[in-house]
């Protein structure tokens, strides 16, 4: 890995910590996010698609948040509990899928195992303006936490 790549990762990590502090979280989420792709959608002005992998360590989770995007989740490894506000929680294993609409608040996103990591693929379709305002990963924390 180059020095530039290390610097970029360090900046993203610091940005995540700053976001956590600014929104009242004691620490950044447990998730390790690796962005794989960001592309403007051809023929759909103002929209973009992102693809990333997310890994939760054993017992890891994210605080309630909203992506303001259509979110498609595919579990690669481990077991996840997911829930959007107003729906029942679901537990997903490898090959399981989950969807969030742009209006959903993701209230539960956690590794259901205390001993094994969980890894999943996330594909988001969102407005470019919303993506720029949300920052890395397109995650916006709930202000009412």
Short mmCIF file of C-alpha atoms in Angstrom, two decimals:
data_model
loop_
_atom_site.label_atom_id
_atom_site.label_comp_id
_atom_site.label_asym_id
_atom_site.label_seq_id
_atom_site.Cartn_x
_atom_site.Cartn_y
_atom_site.Cartn_z
CA UNK A 1 0.00 0.00 0.00
CA UNK A 2 1.36 3.45 -0.88
CA UNK A 3 1.91 6.33 1.54
CA UNK A 4 -0.90 8.18 -0.22
CA UNK A 5 -3.30 5.26 0.37
CA UNK A 6 -2.30 5.10 4.06
CA UNK A 7 -2.89 8.84 4.37
CA UNK A 8 -6.31 8.49 2.75
CA UNK A 9 -7.30 5.73 5.15
CA UNK A 10 -6.09 7.79 8.10
CA UNK A 11 -8.14 10.78 6.94
CA UNK A 12 -11.26 8.64 6.52
CA UNK A 13 -10.76 7.20 9.99
CA UNK A 14 -10.32 10.65 11.53
CA UNK A 15 -13.35 11.89 9.59
CA UNK A 16 -15.41 9.03 10.99
CA UNK A 17 -14.26 9.82 14.53
CA UNK A 18 -15.06 13.50 14.04
CA UNK A 19 -18.52 12.60 12.70
CA UNK A 20 -19.13 10.40 15.74
CA UNK A 21 -18.09 13.19 18.12
CA UNK A 22 -20.13 15.82 16.25
CA UNK A 23 -23.27 13.68 16.41
CA UNK A 24 -22.93 12.78 20.08
CA UNK A 25 -21.61 9.24 19.65
CA UNK A 26 -18.88 8.33 22.15
CA UNK A 27 -16.88 6.55 19.43
CA UNK A 28 -17.02 5.78 15.74
CA UNK A 29 -19.11 2.76 14.68
CA UNK A 30 -17.48 -0.67 14.85
CA UNK A 31 -17.83 -1.13 11.10
CA UNK A 32 -14.83 -1.36 8.78
CA UNK A 33 -15.93 0.00 5.40
CA UNK A 34 -14.04 -0.56 2.14
CA UNK A 35 -15.38 1.50 -0.75
CA UNK A 36 -15.21 -0.47 -4.00
CA UNK A 37 -16.96 1.75 -6.55
CA UNK A 38 -18.58 5.17 -7.00
CA UNK A 39 -20.13 5.94 -10.39
CA UNK A 40 -22.61 8.42 -11.80
CA UNK A 41 -25.59 6.55 -13.24
CA UNK A 42 -25.64 6.94 -17.01
CA UNK A 43 -28.98 8.22 -18.27
CA UNK A 44 -30.15 9.20 -14.76
CA UNK A 45 -28.95 12.76 -14.14
CA UNK A 46 -27.98 13.55 -10.56
CA UNK A 47 -27.90 9.92 -9.38
CA UNK A 48 -24.93 7.75 -8.43
CA UNK A 49 -24.30 4.16 -7.42
CA UNK A 50 -21.83 3.12 -4.74
CA UNK A 51 -20.58 -0.32 -3.81
CA UNK A 52 -18.73 -1.17 -0.61
CA UNK A 53 -18.01 -4.01 1.76
CA UNK A 54 -18.70 -3.64 5.47
CA UNK A 55 -17.25 -5.82 8.19
CA UNK A 56 -18.43 -5.94 11.79
CA UNK A 57 -16.17 -7.59 14.36
CA UNK A 58 -17.83 -10.03 16.78
CA UNK A 59 -20.62 -8.09 18.52
CA UNK A 60 -19.99 -5.05 16.27
CA UNK A 61 -22.77 -2.70 15.22
CA UNK A 62 -23.66 0.70 13.87
CA UNK A 63 -25.83 3.31 15.61
CA UNK A 64 -29.23 4.17 14.10
CA UNK A 65 -28.75 6.04 10.82
CA UNK A 66 -30.31 6.96 7.48
CA UNK A 67 -28.68 6.71 4.07
CA UNK A 68 -31.26 8.67 2.01
CA UNK A 69 -30.66 6.03 -0.67
CA UNK A 70 -31.97 2.79 -2.02
CA UNK A 71 -29.73 0.32 -0.20
CA UNK A 72 -29.21 -3.32 -1.18
CA UNK A 73 -27.35 -5.58 1.26
CA UNK A 74 -25.93 -9.05 0.52
CA UNK A 75 -24.39 -11.06 3.37
CA UNK A 76 -21.04 -12.60 2.42
CA UNK A 77 -19.99 -14.10 5.76
CA UNK A 78 -21.37 -14.42 9.29
CA UNK A 79 -24.75 -13.44 10.66
CA UNK A 80 -26.42 -10.01 10.80
CA UNK A 81 -29.46 -8.57 12.54
CA UNK A 82 -31.08 -5.79 10.53
CA UNK A 83 -34.15 -3.66 11.10
CA UNK A 84 -35.64 -0.49 9.66
CA UNK A 85 -37.99 1.62 11.75
CA UNK A 86 -41.55 0.27 11.63
CA UNK A 87 -40.52 -3.26 10.60
CA UNK A 88 -39.59 -6.41 12.50
CA UNK A 89 -35.90 -7.28 12.89
CA UNK A 90 -34.49 -10.02 10.65
CA UNK A 91 -31.43 -12.23 11.07
CA UNK A 92 -29.52 -12.96 7.87
CA UNK A 93 -26.81 -15.49 7.07
CA UNK A 94 -24.56 -15.89 4.01
CA UNK A 95 -26.56 -15.24 0.84
CA UNK A 96 -29.23 -13.29 2.75
CA UNK A 97 -30.43 -9.94 1.42
CA UNK A 98 -31.88 -6.77 2.93
CA UNK A 99 -33.34 -3.58 1.43
CA UNK A 100 -33.71 -0.03 2.74
CA UNK A 101 -35.71 2.68 0.98
CA UNK A 102 -34.50 6.30 0.87
CA UNK A 103 -36.96 7.19 3.66
CA UNK A 104 -36.04 4.33 6.02
CA UNK A 105 -34.21 4.81 9.30
CA UNK A 106 -31.91 1.84 9.87
CA UNK A 107 -32.45 1.26 13.60
CA UNK A 108 -30.63 -2.11 13.96
CA UNK A 109 -27.49 -3.10 12.05
CA UNK A 110 -25.34 -5.52 14.00
CA UNK A 111 -23.33 -8.68 13.98
CA UNK A 112 -25.50 -11.27 15.74
CA UNK A 113 -22.42 -13.30 16.76
CA UNK A 114 -20.19 -12.51 19.73
CA UNK A 115 -17.43 -14.81 18.40
CA UNK A 116 -17.27 -14.48 14.59
CA UNK A 117 -17.01 -11.46 12.26
CA UNK A 118 -19.75 -10.61 9.75
CA UNK A 119 -19.06 -9.20 6.28
CA UNK A 120 -21.56 -7.88 3.74
CA UNK A 121 -21.76 -6.09 0.41
CA UNK A 122 -23.72 -2.83 0.20
CA UNK A 123 -24.92 -1.25 -3.06
CA UNK A 124 -26.55 2.20 -2.80
CA UNK A 125 -28.34 4.31 -5.39
CA UNK A 126 -28.68 7.90 -4.29
CA UNK A 127 -28.79 11.56 -5.28
CA UNK A 128 -25.30 12.94 -5.84
CA UNK A 129 -26.15 16.06 -3.79
CA UNK A 130 -27.28 13.93 -0.82
CA UNK A 131 -24.19 11.76 -1.12
CA UNK A 132 -21.89 14.79 -0.97
CA UNK A 133 -23.70 16.17 2.10
CA UNK A 134 -23.60 12.82 3.93
CA UNK A 135 -19.85 12.29 3.65
CA UNK A 136 -18.06 8.92 3.58
CA UNK A 137 -20.33 5.90 3.20
CA UNK A 138 -23.40 8.09 2.67
CA UNK A 139 -24.34 7.59 6.32
CA UNK A 140 -26.22 10.32 8.12
CA UNK A 141 -26.63 9.80 11.85
CA UNK A 142 -29.97 10.50 13.44
CA UNK A 143 -29.96 13.94 15.03
CA UNK A 144 -32.51 12.88 17.64
CA UNK A 145 -30.24 10.26 19.28
#
